[in-house]
PDB file of C-alpha atoms in Angstrom:
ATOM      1  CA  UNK V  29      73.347 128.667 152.478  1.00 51.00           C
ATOM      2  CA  UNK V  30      75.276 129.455 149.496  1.00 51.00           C
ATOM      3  CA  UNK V  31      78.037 127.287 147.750  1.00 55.00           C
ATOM      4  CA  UNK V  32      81.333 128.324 147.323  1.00 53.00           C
ATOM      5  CA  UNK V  33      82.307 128.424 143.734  1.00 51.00           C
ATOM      6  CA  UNK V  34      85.373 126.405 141.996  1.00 53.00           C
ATOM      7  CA  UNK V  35      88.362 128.527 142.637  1.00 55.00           C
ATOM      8  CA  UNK V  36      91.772 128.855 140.532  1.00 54.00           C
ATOM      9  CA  UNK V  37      93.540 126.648 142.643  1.00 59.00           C
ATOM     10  CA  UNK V  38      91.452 123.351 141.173  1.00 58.00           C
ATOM     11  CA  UNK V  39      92.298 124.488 137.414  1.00 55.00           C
ATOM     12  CA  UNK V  40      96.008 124.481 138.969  1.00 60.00           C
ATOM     13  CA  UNK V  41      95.415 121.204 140.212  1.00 62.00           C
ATOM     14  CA  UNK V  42      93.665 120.050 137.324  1.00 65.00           C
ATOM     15  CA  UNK V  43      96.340 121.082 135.129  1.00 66.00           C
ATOM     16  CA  UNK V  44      98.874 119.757 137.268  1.00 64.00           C
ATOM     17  CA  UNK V  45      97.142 116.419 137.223  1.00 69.00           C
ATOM     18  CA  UNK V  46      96.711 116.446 133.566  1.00 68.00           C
ATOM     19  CA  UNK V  47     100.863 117.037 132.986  1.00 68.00           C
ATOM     20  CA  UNK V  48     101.570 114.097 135.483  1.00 66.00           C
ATOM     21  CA  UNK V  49      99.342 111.692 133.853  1.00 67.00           C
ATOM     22  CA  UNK V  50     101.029 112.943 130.477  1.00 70.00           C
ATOM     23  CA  UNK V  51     104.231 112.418 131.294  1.00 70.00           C
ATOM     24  CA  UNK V  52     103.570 108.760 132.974  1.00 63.00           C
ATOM     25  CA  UNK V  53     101.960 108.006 129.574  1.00 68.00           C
ATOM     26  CA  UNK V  54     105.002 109.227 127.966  1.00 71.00           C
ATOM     27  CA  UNK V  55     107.380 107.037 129.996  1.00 71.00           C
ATOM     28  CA  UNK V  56     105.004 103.881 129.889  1.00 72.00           C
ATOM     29  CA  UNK V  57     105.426 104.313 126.038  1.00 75.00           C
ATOM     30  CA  UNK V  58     109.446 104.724 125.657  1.00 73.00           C
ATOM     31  CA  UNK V  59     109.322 101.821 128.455  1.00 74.00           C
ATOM     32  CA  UNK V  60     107.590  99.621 125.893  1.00 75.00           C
ATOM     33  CA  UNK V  61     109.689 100.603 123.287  1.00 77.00           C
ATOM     34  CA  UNK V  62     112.542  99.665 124.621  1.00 79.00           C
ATOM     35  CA  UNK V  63     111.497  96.404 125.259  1.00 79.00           C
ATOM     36  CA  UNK V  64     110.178  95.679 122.234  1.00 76.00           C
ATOM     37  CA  UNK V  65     113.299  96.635 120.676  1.00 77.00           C
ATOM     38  CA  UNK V  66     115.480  94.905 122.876  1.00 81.00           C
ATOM     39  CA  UNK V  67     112.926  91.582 122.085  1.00 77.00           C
ATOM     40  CA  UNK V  68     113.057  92.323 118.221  1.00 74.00           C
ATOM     41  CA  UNK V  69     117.383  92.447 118.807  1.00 76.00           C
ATOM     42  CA  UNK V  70     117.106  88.715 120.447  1.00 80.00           C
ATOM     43  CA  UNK V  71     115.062  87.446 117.852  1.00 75.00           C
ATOM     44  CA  UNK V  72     117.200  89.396 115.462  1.00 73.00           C
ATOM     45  CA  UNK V  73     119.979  87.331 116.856  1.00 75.00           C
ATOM     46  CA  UNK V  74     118.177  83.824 117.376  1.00 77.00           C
ATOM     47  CA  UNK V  75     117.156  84.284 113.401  1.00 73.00           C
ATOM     48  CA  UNK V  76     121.087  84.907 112.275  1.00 72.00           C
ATOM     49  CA  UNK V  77     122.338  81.586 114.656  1.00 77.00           C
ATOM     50  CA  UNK V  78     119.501  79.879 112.930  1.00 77.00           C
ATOM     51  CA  UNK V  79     120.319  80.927 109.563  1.00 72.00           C
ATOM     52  CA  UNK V  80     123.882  80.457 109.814  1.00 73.00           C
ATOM     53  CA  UNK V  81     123.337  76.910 111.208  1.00 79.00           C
ATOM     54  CA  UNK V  82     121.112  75.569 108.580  1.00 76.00           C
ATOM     55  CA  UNK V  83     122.532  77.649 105.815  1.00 72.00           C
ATOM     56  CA  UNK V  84     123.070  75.008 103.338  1.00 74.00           C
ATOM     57  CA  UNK V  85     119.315  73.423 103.792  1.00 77.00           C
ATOM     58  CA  UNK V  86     118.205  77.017 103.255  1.00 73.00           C
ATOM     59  CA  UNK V  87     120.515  77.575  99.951  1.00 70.00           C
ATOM     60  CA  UNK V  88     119.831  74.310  98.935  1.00 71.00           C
ATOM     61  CA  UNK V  89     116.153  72.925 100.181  1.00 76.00           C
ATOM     62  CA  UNK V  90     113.159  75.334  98.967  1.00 74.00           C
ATOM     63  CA  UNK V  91     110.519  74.133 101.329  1.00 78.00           C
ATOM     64  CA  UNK V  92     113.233  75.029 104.235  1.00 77.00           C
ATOM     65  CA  UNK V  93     114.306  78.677 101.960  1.00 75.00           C
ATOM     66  CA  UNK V  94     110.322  79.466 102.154  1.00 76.00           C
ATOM     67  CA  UNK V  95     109.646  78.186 105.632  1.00 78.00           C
ATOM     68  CA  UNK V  96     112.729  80.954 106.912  1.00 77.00           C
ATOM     69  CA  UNK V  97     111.602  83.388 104.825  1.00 74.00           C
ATOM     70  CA  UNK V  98     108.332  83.313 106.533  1.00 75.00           C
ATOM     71  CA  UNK V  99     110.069  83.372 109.836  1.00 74.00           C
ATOM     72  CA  UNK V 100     111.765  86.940 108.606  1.00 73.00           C
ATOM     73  CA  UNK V 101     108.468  88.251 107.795  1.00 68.00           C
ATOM     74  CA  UNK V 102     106.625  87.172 111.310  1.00 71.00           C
ATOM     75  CA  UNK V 103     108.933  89.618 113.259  1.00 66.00           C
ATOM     76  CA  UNK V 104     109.398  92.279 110.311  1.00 65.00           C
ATOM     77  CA  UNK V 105     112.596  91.543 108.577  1.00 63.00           C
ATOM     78  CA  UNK V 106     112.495  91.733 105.028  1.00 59.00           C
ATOM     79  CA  UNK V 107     115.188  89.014 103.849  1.00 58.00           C
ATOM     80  CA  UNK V 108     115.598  90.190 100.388  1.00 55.00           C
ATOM     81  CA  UNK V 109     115.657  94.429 101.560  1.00 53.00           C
ATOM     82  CA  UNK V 110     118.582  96.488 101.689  1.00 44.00           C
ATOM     83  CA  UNK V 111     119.451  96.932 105.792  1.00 41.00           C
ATOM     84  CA  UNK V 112     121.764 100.175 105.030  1.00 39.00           C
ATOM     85  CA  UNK V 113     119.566 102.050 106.860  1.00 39.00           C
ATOM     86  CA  UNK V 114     118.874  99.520 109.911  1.00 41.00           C
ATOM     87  CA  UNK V 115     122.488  98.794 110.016  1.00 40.00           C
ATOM     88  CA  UNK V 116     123.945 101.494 112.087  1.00 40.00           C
ATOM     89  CA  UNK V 117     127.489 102.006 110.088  1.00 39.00           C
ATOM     90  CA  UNK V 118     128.149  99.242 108.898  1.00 40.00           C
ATOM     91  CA  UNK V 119     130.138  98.002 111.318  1.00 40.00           C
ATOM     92  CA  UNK V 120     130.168  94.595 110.239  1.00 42.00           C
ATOM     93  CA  UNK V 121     131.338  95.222 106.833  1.00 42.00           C
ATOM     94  CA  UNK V 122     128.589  94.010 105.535  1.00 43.00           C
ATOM     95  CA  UNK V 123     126.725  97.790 105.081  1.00 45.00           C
ATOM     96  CA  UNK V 124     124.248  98.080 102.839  1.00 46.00           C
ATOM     97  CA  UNK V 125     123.880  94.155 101.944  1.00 54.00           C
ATOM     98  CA  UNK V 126     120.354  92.235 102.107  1.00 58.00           C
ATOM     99  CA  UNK V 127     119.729  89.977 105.026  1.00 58.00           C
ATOM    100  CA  UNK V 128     120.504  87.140 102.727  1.00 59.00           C
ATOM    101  CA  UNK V 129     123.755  88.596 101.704  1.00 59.00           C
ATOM    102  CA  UNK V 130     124.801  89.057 105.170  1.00 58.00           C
ATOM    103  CA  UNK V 131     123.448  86.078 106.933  1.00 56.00           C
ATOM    104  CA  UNK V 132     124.238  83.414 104.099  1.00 56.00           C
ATOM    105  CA  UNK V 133     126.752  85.323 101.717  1.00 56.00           C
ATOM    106  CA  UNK V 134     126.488  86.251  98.418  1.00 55.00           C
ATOM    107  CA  UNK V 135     124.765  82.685  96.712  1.00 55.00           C
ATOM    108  CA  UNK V 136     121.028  82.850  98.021  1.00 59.00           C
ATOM    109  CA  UNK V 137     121.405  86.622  97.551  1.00 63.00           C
ATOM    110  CA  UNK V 138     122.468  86.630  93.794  1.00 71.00           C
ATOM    111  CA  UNK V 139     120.150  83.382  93.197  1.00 74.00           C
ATOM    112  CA  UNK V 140     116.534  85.595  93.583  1.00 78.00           C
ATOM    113  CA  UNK V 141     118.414  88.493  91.569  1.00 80.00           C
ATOM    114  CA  UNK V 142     119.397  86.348  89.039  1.00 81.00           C
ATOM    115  CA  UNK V 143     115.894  84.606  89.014  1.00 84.00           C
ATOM    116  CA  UNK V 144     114.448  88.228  88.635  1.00 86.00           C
ATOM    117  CA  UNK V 145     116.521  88.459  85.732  1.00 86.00           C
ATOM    118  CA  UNK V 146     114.815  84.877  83.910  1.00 87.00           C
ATOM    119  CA  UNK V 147     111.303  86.498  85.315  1.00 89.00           C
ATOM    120  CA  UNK V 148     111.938  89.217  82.935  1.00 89.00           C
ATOM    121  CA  UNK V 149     113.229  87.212  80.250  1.00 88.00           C
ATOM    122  CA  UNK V 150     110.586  84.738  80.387  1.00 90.00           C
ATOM    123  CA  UNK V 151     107.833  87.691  80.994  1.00 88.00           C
ATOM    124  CA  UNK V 152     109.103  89.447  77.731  1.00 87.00           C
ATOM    125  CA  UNK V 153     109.180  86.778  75.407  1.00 87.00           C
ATOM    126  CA  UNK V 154     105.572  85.696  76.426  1.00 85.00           C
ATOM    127  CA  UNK V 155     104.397  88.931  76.423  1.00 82.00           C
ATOM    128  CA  UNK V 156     102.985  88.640  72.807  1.00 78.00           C
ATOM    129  CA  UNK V 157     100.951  85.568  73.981  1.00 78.00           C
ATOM    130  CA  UNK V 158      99.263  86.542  77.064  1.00 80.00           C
ATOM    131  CA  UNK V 159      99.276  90.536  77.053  1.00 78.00           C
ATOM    132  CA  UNK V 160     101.853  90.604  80.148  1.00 81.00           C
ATOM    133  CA  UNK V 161      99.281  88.332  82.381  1.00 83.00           C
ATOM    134  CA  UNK V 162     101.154  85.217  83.371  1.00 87.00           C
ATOM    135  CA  UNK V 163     100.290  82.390  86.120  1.00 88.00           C
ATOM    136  CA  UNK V 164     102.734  82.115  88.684  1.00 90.00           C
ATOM    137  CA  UNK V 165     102.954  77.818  87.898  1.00 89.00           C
ATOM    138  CA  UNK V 166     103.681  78.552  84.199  1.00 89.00           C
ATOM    139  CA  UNK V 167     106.495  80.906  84.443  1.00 90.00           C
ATOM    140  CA  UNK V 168     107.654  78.803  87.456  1.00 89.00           C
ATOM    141  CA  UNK V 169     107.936  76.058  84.863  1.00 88.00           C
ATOM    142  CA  UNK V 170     109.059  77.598  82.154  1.00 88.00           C
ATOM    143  CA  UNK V 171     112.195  78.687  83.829  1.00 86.00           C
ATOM    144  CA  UNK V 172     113.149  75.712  85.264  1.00 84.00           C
ATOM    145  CA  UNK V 173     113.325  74.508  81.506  1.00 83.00           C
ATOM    146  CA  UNK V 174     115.871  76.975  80.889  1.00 73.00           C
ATOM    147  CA  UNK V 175     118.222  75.825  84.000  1.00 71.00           C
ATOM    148  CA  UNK V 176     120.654  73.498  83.509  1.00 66.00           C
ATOM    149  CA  UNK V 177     120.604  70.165  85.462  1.00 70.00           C
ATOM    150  CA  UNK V 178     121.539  70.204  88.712  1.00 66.00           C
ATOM    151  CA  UNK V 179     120.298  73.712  89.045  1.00 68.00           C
ATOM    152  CA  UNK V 180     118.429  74.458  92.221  1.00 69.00           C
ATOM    153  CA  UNK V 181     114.851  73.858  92.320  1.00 78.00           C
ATOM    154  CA  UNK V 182     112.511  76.494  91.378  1.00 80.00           C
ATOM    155  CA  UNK V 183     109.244  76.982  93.531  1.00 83.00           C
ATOM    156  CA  UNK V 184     106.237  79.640  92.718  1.00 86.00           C
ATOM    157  CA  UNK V 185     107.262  81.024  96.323  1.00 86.00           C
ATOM    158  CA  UNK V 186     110.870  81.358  94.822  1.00 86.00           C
ATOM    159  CA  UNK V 187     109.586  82.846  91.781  1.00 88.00           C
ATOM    160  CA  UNK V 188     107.003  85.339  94.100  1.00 88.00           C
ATOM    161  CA  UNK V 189     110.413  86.952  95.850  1.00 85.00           C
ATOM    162  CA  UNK V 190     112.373  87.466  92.759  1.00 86.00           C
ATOM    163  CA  UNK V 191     109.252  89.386  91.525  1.00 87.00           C
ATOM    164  CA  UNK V 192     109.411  90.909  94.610  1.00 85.00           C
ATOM    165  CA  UNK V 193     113.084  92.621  94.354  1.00 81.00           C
ATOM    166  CA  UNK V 194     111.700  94.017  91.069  1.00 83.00           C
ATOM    167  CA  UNK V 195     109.510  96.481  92.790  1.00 79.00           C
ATOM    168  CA  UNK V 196     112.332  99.879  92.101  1.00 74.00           C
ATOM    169  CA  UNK V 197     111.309  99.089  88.283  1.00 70.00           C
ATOM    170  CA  UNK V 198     107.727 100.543  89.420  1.00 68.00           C
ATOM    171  CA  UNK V 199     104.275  99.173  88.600  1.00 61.00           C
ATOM    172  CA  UNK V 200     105.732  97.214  85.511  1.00 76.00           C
ATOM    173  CA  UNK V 201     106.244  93.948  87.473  1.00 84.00           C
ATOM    174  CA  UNK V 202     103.485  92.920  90.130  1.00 84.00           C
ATOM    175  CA  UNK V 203     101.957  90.293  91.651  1.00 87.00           C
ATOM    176  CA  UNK V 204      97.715  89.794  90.991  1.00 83.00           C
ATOM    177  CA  UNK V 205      95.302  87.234  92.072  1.00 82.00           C
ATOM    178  CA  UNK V 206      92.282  86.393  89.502  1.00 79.00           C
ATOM    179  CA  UNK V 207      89.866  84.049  91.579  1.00 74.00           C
ATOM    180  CA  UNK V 208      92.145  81.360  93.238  1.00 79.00           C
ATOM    181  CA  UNK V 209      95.477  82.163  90.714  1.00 82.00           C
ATOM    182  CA  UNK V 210      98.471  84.040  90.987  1.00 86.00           C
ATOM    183  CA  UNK V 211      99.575  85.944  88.103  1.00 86.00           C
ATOM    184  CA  UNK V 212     102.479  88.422  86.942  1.00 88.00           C
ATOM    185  CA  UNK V 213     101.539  91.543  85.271  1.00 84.00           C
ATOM    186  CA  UNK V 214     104.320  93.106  83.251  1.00 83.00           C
ATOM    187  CA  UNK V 215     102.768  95.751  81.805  1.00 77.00           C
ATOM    188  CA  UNK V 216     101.495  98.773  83.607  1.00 72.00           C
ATOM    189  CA  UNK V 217      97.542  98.383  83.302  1.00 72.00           C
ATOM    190  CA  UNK V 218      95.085  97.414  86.029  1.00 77.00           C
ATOM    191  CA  UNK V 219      92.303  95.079  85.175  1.00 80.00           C
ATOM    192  CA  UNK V 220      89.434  96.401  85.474  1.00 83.00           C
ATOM    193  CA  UNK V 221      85.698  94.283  87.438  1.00 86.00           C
ATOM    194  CA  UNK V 222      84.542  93.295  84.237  1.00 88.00           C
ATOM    195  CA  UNK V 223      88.242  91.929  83.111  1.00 88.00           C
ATOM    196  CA  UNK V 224      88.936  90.383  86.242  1.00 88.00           C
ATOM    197  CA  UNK V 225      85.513  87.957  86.510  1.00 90.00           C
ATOM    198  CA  UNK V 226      86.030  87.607  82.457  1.00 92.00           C
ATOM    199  CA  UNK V 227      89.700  86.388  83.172  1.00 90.00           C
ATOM    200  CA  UNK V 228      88.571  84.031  86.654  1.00 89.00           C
ATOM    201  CA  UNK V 229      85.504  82.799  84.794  1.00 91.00           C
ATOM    202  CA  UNK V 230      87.528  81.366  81.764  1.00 89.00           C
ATOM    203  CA  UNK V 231      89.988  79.783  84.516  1.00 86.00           C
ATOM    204  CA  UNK V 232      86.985  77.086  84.453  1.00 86.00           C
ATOM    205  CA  UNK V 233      86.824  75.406  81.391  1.00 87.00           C
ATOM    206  CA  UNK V 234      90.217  77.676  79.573  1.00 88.00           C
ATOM    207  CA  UNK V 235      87.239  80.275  77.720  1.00 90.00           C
ATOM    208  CA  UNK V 236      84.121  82.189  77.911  1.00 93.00           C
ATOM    209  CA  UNK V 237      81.922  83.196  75.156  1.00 93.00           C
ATOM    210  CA  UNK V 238      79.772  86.418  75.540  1.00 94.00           C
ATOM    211  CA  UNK V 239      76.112  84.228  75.337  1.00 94.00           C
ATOM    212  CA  UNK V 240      78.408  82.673  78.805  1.00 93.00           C
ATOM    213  CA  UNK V 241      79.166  86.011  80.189  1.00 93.00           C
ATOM    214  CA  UNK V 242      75.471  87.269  80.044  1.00 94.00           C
ATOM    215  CA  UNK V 243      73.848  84.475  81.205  1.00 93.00           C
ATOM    216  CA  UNK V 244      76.199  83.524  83.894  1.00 92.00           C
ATOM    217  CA  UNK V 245      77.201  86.919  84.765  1.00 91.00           C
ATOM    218  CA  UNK V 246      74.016  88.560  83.744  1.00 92.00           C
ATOM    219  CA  UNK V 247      75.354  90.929  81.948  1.00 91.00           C
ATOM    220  CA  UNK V 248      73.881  92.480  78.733  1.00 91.00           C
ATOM    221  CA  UNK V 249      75.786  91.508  75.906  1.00 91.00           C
ATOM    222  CA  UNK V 250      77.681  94.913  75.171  1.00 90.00           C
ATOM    223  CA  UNK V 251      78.813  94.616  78.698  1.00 89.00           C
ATOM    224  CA  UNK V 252      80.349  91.360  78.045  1.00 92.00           C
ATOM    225  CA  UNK V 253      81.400  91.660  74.200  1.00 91.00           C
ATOM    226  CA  UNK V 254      83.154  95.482  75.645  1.00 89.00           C
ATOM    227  CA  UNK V 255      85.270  93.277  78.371  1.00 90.00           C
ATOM    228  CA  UNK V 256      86.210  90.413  75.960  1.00 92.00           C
ATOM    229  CA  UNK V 257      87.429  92.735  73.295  1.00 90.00           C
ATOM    230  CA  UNK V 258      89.292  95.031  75.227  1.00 87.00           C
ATOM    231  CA  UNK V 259      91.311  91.478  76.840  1.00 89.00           C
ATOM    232  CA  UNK V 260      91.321  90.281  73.194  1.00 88.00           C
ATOM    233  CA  UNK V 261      92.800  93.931  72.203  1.00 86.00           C
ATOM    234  CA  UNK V 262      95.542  93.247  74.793  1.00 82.00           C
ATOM    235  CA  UNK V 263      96.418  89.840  74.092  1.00 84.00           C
ATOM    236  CA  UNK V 264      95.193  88.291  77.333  1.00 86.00           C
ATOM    237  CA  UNK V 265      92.559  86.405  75.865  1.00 89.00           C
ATOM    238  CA  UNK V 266      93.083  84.497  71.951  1.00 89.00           C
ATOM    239  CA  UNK V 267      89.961  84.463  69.874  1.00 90.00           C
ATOM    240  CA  UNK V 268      88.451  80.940  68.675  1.00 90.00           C
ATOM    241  CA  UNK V 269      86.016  81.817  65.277  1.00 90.00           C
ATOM    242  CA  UNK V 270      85.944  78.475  64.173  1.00 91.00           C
ATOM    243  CA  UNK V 271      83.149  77.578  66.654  1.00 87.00           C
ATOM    244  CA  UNK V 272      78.824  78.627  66.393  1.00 89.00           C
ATOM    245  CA  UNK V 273      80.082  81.238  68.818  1.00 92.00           C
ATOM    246  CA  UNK V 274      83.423  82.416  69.386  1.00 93.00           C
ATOM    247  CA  UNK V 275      85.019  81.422  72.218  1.00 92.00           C
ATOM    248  CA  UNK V 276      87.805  83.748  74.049  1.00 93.00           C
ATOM    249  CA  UNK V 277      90.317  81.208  75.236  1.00 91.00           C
ATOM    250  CA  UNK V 278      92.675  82.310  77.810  1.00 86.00           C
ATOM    251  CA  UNK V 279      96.111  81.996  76.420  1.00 81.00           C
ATOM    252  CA  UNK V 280      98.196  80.182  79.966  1.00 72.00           C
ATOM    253  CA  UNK V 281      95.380  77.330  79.074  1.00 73.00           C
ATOM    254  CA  UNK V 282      96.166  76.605  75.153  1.00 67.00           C
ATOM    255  CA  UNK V 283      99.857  76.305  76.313  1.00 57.00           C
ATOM    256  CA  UNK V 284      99.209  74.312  79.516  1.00 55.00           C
ATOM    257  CA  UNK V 285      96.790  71.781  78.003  1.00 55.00           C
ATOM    258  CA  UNK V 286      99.264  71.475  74.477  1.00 51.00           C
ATOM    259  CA  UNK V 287     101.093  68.103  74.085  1.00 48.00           C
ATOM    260  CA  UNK V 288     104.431  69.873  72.992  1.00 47.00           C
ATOM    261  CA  UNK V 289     105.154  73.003  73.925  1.00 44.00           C
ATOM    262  CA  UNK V 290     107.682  73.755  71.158  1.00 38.00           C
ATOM    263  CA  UNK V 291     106.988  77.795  71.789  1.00 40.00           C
ATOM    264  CA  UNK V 292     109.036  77.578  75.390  1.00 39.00           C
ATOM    265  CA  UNK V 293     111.119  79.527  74.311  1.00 40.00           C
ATOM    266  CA  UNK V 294     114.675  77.824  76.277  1.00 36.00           C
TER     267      UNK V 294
END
């Protein structure tokens, strides 16, 4: 007995099936969307009665300035961004403004601006000893020595967001982690391997030495004498010859471990 073949009408239906499916999909999805938008406007809301209630611990306290900022970044608000183009005309006057600006006024706005502007300051002058490498903790320190007393208190997670609103200068100011340290790069070079395990394996005892390099590293020693030279060339390393071997000191470590830093610079 033969078997009727598949006619036209179960493409139809197939098709048909297909488009329904489709456009379920398509409402499931705007669905969702419009509830997560409607969630992100509560929070959005819950975050600016928050802010505006603790606004002075958040000006004033750093611990409590970090622990909001963190809260901005768990639901996608970037505190320190421009919202002209989330903010639908400005209707609240306050177009164009970060969410600092608008939620606290003008002060914990203009403070990480005008702590970018003492990154750069303190990045320039020390360029000439460390190549444009810095550690987060030094220039942290160094520009709280240039505040006057009473100033707020400066914190590497203060001094991570000012770097932070630098980003429309381009590559020139950036954030880099060598082993377990933060540093700011002001100059627009990447490390390369070799220059980043040179750099984390003199965070151990402040140097290396190439007879180090190759035996610890076990690398032959034009491999390590190419990496310390080219750090040397750029100033992120500082050359010891009074020893058997030279040492390559890294510069962040001279400065740290000196009894009077008379080259801060104020």
């Amino acid at each position: 007995m033969s078997r009727k073949g598949v006619g036209l009408a179960a493409f139809d239906r197939s098709r048909l099936t297909s488009a329904q499916f489709a456009s379920h999909g398509n409402s499931l999805r705007s669905t969702n969307a419009q509830a997560l938008e409607t969630q992100l406007a509560v929070f959005r809301s819950l975050l600016q009665q928050f802010a505006q209630t603790h606004a002075r611990d958040i000006r004033s306290n750093p611990s409590f300035r970090a622990q909001f900022a963190r809260m901005c970044a768990a639901i996608g608000v970037d505190p320190l961004a421009s919202s002209s183009s989330s903010s639908s005309s400005g209707a609240n006057g306050g177009g164009g403004g970060s969410i600092w600006a608008q939620l606290l006024g003008r002060t914990v706005n203009d403070f990480y601006f005008e702590l970018a502007v003492r990154v750069v300051e303190v990045c320039g002058a020390t360029r000439g000893e460390n190549g444009g490498l810095i550690g987060v903790r030094e220039l942290s320190d160094r520009v709280m020595k240039g505040r006057m007393e009473g100033a707020p208190e400066i914190t590497e997670d203060d001094v991570l967001r000012a770097v932070a609103t630098l980003k429309p200068l381009g590559s020139s100011y950036s954030v880099i982690k060598v082993g377990n340290k933060s540093y700011i790069r002001s100059v627009p070079k990447e490390l390369n391997t070799d220059q980043s395990a040179v750099l984390e394996a003199a965070q151990v005892l402040g140097y290396v030495s190439v007879s180090m390099l190759m035996v610890n590293l076990r690398w032959a020693r034009a491999r390590a004498q190419t990496a310390v030279e080219d750090l040397l060339g750029e100033g992120m390393l500082w050359v010891d010859k009074q020893t058997h071997e030279w040492e390559y000191w890294s510069p962040g470590f001279i400065i740290m471990d000196s009894p009077d830093e008379t080259g801060a610079g104020g």
